[in-house]
Coordinates of C-alpha atoms and ligand atoms in Angstrom, one line a residue:
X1 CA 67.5 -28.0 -84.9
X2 CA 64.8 -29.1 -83.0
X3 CA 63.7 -26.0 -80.1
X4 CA 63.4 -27.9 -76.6
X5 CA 63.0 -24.8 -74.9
X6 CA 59.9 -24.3 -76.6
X7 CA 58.6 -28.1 -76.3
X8 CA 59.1 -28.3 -72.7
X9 CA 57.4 -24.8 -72.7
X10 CA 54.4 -26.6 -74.0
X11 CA 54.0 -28.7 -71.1
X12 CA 51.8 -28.2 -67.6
X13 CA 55.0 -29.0 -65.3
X14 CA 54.2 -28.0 -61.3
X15 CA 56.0 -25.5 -60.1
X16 CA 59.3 -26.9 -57.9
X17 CA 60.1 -30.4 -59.5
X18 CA 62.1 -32.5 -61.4
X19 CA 59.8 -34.8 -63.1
X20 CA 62.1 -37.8 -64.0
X21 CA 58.9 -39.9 -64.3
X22 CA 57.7 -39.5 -68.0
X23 CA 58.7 -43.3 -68.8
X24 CA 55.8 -44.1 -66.5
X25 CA 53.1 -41.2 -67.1
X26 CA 54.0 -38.5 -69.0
X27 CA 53.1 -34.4 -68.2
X28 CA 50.6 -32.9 -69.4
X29 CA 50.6 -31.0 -72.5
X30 CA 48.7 -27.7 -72.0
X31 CA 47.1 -28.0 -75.5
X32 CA 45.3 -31.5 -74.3
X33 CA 43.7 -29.7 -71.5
X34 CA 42.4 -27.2 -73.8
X35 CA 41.3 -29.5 -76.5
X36 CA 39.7 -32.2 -74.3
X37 CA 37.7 -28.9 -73.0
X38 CA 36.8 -28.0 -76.3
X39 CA 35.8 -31.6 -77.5
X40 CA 33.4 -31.8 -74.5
X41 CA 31.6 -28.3 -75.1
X42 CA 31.5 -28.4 -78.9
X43 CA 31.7 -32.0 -79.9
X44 CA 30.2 -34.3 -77.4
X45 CA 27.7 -31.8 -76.1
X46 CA 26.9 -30.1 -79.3
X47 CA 27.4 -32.9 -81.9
X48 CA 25.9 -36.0 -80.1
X49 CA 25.9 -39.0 -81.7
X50 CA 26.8 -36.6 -84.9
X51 CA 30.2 -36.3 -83.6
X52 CA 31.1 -39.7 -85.1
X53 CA 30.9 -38.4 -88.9
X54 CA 31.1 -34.2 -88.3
X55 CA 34.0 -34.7 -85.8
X56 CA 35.6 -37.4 -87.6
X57 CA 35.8 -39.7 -84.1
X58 CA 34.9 -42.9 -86.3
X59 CA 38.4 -42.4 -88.3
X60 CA 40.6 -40.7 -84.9
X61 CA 42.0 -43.8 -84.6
X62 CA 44.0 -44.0 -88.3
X63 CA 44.4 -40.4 -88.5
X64 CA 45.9 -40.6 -84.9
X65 CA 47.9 -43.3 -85.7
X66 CA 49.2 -42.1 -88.9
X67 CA 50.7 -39.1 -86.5
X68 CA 52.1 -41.7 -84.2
X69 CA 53.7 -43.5 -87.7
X70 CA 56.2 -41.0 -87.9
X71 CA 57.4 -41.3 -84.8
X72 CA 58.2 -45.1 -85.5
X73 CA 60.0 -45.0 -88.7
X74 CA 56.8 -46.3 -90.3
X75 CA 54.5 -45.5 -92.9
X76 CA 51.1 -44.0 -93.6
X77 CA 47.5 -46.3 -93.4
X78 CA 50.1 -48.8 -91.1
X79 CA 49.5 -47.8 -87.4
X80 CA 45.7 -48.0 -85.7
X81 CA 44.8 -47.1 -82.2
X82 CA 42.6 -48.6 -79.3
X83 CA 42.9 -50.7 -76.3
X84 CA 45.4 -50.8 -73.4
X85 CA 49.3 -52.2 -74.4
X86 CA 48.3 -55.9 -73.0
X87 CA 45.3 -56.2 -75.7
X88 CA 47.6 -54.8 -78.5
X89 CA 50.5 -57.6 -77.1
X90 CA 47.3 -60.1 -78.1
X91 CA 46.5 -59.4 -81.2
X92 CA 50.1 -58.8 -82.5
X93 CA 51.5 -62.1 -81.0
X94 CA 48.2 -64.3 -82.4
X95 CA 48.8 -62.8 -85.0
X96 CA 51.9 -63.4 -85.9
X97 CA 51.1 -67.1 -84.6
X98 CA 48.7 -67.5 -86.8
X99 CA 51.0 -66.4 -89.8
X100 CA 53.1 -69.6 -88.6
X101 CA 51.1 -72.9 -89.2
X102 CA 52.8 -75.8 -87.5
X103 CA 55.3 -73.7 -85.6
X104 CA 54.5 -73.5 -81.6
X105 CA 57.1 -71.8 -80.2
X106 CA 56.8 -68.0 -78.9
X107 CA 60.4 -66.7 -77.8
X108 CA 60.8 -63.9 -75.1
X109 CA 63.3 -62.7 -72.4
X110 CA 63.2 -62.0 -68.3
X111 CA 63.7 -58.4 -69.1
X112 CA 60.1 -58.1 -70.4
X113 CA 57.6 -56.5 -68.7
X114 CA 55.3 -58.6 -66.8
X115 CA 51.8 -58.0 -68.7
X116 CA 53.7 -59.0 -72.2
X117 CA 54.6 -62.8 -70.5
X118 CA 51.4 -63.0 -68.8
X119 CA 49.5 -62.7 -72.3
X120 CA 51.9 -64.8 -74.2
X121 CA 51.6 -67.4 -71.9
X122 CA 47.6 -67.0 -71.4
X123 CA 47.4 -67.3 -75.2
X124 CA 50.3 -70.2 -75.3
X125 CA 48.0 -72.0 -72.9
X126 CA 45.0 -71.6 -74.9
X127 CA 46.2 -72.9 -78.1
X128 CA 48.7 -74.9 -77.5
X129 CA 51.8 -73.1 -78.1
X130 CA 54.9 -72.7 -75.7
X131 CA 56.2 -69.9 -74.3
X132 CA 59.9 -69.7 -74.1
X133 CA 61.9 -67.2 -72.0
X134 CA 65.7 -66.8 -71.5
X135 CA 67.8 -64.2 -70.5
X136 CA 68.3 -61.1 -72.5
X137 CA 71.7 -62.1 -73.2
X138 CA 70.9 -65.2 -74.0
X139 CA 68.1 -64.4 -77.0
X140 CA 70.0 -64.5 -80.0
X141 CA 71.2 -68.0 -79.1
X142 CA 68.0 -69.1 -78.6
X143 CA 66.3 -68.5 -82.4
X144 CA 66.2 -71.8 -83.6
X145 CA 64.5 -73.3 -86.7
X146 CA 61.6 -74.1 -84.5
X147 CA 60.7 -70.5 -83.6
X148 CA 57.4 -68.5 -84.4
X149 CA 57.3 -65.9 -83.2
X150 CA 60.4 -63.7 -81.5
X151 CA 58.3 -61.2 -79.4
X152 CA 60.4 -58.7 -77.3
X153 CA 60.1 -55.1 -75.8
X154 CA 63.2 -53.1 -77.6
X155 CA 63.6 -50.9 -74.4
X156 CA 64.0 -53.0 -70.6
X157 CA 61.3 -51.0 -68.1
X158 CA 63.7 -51.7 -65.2
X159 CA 67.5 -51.7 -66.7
X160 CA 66.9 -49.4 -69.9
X161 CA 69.0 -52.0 -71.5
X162 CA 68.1 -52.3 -75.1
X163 CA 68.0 -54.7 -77.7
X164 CA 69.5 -54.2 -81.3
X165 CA 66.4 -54.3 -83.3
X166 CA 67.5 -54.8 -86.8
X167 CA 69.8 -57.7 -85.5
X168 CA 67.4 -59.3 -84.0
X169 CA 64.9 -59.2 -86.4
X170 CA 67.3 -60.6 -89.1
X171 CA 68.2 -63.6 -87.2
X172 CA 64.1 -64.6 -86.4
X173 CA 63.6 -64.2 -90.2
X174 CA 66.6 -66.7 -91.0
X175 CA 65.0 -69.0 -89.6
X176 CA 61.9 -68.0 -91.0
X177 CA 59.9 -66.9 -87.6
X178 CA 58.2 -63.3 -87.1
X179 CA 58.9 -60.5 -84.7
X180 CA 56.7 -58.4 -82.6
X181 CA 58.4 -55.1 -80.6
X182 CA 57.1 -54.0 -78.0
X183 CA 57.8 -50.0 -78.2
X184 CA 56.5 -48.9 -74.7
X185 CA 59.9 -47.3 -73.6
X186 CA 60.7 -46.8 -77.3
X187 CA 58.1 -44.2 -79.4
X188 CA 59.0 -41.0 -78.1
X189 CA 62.3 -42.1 -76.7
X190 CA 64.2 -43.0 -79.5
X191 CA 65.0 -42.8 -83.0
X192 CA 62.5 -45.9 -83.6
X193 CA 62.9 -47.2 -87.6
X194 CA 60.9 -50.5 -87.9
X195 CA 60.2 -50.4 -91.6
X196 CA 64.3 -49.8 -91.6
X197 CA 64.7 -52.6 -89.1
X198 CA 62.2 -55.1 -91.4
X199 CA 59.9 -55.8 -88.2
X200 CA 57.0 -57.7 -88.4
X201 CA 54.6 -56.0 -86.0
X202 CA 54.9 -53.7 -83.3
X203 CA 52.4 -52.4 -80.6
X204 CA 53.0 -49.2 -77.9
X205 CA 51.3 -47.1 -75.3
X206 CA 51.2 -43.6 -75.6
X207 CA 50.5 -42.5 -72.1
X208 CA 54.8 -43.0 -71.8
X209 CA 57.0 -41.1 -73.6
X210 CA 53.9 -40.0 -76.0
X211 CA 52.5 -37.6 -72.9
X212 CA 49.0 -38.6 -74.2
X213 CA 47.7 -38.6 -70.5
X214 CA 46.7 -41.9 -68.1
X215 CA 44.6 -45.0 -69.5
X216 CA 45.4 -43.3 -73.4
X217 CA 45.2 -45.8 -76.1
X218 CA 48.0 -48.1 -77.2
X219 CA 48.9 -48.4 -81.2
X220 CA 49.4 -51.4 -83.1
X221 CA 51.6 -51.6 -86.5
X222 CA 52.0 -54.3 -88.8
X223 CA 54.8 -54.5 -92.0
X224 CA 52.8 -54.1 -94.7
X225 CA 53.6 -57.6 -96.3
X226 CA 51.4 -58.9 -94.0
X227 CA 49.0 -56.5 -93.3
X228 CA 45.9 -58.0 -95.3
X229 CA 47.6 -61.6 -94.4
X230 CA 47.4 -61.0 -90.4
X231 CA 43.8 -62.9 -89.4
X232 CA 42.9 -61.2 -86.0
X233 CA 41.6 -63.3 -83.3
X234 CA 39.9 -60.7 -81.2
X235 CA 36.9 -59.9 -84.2
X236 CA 35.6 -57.0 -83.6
X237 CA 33.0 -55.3 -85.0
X238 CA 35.1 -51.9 -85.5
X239 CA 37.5 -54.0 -87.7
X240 CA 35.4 -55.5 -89.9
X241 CA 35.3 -54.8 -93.2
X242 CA 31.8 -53.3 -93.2
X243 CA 30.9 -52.4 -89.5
X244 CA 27.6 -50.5 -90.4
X245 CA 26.1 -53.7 -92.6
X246 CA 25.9 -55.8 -89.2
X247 CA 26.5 -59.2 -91.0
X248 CA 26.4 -62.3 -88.8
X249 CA 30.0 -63.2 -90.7
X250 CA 32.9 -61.6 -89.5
X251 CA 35.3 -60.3 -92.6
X252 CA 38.6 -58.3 -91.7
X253 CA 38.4 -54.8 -92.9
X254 CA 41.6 -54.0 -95.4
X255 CA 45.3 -53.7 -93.7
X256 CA 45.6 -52.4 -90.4
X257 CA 42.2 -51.5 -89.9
X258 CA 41.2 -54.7 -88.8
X259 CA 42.9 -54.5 -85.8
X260 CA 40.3 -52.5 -84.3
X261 CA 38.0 -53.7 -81.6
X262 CA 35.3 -51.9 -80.7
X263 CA 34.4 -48.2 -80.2
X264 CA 37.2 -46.3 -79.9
X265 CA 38.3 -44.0 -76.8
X266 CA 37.2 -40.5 -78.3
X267 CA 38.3 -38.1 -75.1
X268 CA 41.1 -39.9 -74.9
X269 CA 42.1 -40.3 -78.6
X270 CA 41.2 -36.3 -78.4
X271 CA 43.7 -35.6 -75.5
X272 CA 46.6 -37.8 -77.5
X273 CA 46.0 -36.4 -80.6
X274 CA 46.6 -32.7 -79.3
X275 CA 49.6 -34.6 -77.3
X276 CA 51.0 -35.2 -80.6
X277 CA 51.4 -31.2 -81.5
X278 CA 54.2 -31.2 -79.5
X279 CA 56.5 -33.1 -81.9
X280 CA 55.8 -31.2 -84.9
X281 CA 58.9 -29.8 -85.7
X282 CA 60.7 -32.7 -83.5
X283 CA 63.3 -34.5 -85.5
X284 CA 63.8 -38.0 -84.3
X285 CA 67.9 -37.9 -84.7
X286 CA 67.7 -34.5 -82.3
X287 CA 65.6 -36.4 -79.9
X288 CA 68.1 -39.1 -79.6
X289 CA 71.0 -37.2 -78.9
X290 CA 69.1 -35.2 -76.6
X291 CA 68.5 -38.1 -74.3
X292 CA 72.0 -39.6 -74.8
X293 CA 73.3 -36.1 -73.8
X294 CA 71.0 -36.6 -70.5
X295 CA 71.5 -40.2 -69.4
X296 CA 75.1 -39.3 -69.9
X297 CA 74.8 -36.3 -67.4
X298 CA 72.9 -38.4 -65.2
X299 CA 75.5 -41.1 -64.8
X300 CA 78.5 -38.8 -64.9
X301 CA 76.9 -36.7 -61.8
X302 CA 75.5 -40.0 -59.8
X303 CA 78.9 -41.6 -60.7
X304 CA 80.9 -39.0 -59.1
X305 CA 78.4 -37.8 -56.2
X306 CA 76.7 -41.2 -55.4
X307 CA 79.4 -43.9 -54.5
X308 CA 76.3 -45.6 -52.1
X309 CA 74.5 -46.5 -55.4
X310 CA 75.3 -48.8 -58.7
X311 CA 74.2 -48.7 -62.3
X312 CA 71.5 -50.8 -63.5
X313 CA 71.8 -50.1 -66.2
X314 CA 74.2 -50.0 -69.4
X315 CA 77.3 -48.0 -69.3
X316 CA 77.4 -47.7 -73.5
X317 CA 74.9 -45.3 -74.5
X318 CA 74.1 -47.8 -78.0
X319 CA 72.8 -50.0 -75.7
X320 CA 70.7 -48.0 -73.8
X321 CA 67.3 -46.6 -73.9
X322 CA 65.8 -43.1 -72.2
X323 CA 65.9 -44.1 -68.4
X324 CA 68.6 -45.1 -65.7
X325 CA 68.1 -47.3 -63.1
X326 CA 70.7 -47.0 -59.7
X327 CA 70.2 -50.0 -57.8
X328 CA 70.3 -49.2 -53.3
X329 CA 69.2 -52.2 -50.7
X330 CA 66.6 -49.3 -49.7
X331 CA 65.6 -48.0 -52.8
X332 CA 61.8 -47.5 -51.8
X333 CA 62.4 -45.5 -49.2
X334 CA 65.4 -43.8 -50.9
X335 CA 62.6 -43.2 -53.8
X336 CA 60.2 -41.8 -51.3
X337 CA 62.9 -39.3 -50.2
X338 CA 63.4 -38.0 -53.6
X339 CA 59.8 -37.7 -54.2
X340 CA 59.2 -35.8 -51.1
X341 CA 62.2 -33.2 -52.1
X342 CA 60.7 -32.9 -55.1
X343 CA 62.4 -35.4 -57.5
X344 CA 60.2 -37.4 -59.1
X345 CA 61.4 -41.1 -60.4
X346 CA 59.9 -44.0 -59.2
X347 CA 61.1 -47.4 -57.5
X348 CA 60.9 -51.1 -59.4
X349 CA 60.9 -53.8 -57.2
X350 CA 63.3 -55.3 -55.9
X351 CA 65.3 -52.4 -55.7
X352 CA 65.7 -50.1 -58.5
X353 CA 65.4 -46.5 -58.7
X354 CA 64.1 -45.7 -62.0
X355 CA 65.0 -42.5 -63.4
X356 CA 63.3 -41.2 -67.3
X357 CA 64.8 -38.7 -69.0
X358 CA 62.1 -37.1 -71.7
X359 CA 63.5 -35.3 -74.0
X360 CA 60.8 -33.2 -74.9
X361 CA 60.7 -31.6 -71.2
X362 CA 63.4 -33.0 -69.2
X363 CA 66.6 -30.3 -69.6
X364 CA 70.2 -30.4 -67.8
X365 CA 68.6 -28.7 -64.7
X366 CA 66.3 -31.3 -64.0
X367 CA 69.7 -33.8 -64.0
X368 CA 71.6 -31.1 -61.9
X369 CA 68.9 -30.9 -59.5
X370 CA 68.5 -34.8 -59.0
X371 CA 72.2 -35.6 -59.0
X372 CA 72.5 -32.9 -56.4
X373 CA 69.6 -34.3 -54.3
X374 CA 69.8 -38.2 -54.1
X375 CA 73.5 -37.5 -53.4
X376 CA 71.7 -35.0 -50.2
X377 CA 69.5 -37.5 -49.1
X378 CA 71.8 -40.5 -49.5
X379 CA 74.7 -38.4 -47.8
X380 CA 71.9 -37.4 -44.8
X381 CA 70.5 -40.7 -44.5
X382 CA 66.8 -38.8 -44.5
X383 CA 65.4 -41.7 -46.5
X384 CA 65.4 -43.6 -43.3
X385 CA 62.7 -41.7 -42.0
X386 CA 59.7 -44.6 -41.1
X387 CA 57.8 -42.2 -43.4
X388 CA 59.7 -43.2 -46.0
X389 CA 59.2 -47.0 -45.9
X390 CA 55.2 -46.7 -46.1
X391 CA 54.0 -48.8 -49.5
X392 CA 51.7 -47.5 -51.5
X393 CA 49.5 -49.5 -53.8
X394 CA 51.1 -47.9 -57.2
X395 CA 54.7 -47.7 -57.0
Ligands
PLP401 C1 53.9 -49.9 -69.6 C2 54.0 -51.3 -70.3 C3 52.8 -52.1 -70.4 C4 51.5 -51.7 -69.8 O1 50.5 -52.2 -70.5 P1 49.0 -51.6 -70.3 O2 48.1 -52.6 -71.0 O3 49.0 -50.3 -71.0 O4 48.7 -51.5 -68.9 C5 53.0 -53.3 -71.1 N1 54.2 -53.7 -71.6 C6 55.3 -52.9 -71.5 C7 56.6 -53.4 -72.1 C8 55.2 -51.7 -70.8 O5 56.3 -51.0 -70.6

């Protein structure tokens, strides 16, 4: 059995709150404090432009990823790290395009998250593809023979809803189109399996559920089968196949590799990496039932103590991810409340409260606590406080 107590021990929570927040930027762990000191005073500072061989930064971003592999239902030399999530959405959907000669069609939903449209449709526009989008319902209906690429995040940022992966996937390959998975409010969350689901590719960030700490590096993962097929679009020197010959040709460096860019993030691949310590020892199926077990709590206690809000998001826990969202005509300000009493979720426009529940750190308490307050403050009315109603830029 997996030991919570001791994972949540291994995190730098502030005295006093509930941090229902780790979908958006998870806590951090104690050991990436110490080990981003320790890079700095005996790599960086010590090592110079040495560290790239002596501390191994040139290769962080397979060994790295092989750690994140696990966590993914994938396999060894298949995941590589770098760039933000919206860069890793790129190269995974051109990808995939690209495998596709003469089909044109890129199928999504209105549950993704913005930045994963925006780039589909900035890289429909550039070579001529289309950009479909439907409701999340209304997906499956929507592969049709034409189809290229079916490119969808598993886990809804704002509802939690999620979509059945394997199912999914078999349908785009009946009709003989690829699928990319967007994993941000999956790895970590979940008992992620793509090589059991036969995905095609799938990218994540790791600042979510992966507590790797703000701006760390998203992974990409492609099925083997098409591993050294995939032609990247964004070149880069770091995933060439010889990046230290500094030939004028550009030729793709074997399987995953080649979706590297350019110089990696060392202090933050160093912070993520010691991130990663904390699931040692985690097993995936524990994790799962773990954050069923939460959710569960969560809309029990809100359902009984908080007739002023409504569920956003699926009753079934099968069909659910990690967070729930409670929907309030004031949610900002009922957000701000919360925050200020020391519940921290955080408020999706138009008006969703957002609440995460990490299993590696989130515990009964912490669902106690902010069933007990939100049903205070929306008993109280204290969210209508002017206060309260002040944006800030980052919601
Ligand atoms: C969080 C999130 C992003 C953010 O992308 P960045 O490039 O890391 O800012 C993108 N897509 C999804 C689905 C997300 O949940």
């Amino acid at each position: 059995m997996t030991d919570f107590a001791a994972t949540r021990r291994a995190f730098h929570l502030p005295q006093g709150i509930a941090y229902l927040d780790g979908n958006s930027l998870g806590p951090m762990p104690v050991a990436a404090r110490d080990r981003v000191a320790r890079m700095m005073a005996e790599e960086w500072s010590e090592m110079l432009i040495g560290g790239w061989n002596k501390a191994g930064w040139y290769v962080q971003p397979r060994t790295v990823g092989d750690r994140i592999a696990r966590l993914i239902g994938a396999g060894p030399e298949q995941v590589v790290m770098g760039d933000t999530l919206s860069i890793k959405v790129f190269q995974a959907v051109s990808a995939a395009l690209r495998l596709r000669p003469g089909r044109r069609v890129i199928l999504s939903d209105s549950g993704n998250f913005p930045s994963d449209l925006y780039v589909a449709d900035g890289l429909a526009r550039a070579v001529g593809a289309e950009l479909r989008v439907v409701a999340p319902d209304d997906v499956a209906s929507a592969i049709t023979d034409n189809l290229a690429v079916l490119m969808l995040t598993e886990v809804d940022y704002r509802t939690g809803r999620r979509h059945d992966m394997a199912a999914l996937t078999a349908r785009a390959h009946e009709v003989g189109a690829l699928t990319v998975w967007d994993l941000a409010h999956s790895a970590g969350a979940l008992d992620v399996d793509l090589l059991g689901a036969d995905a095609d590719f799938a990218v994540g960030c790791t600042y979510k559920y992966l507590n790797g700490g703000p701006g760390a590096p998203a992974f990409i993962w492609i099925h083997p089968r098409h591993a050294d097929a995939a032609q990247p679009i964004l070149q880069g020197w770091m995933g060439h196949d010889a990046p230290f010959a500094f030939d004028l040709d550009y030729r793709p460096a074997a399987g995953i590799e080649r979706m590297r860019v350019g110089t990696p993030p060392v202090i933050a691949l160093a912070a993520l990496d010691a991130a990663l310590d904390v699931w040692d020892g985690v097993s995936l199926s524990d994790l799962r039932a773990r954050s069923v077990q939460l959710t569960e709590a969560f809309i029990a206690g809100t359902g009984a103590a908080c007739p002023d809000v409504a569920l956003n998001s699926p009753r079934d826990p099968a069909l659910r991810g990690s967070q729930v969202s409670l929907r309030h005509p004031q949610a900002y300000a009922v957000m701000q409340a919360l925050i200020a009493a020391g519940v921290i979720g955080d408020f999706r426009a138009p008006d969703v409260l957002r609440f995460g529940f990490a299993p590696l750190f989130n515990d009964l308490d912490d669902v106690e606590r902010a069933v007990e307050t939100l049903a205070r403050v929306l008993r109280d009315g204290s969210w209508n406080d002017e206060a309260f109603h002040r944006m800030s830029a980052v919601t």
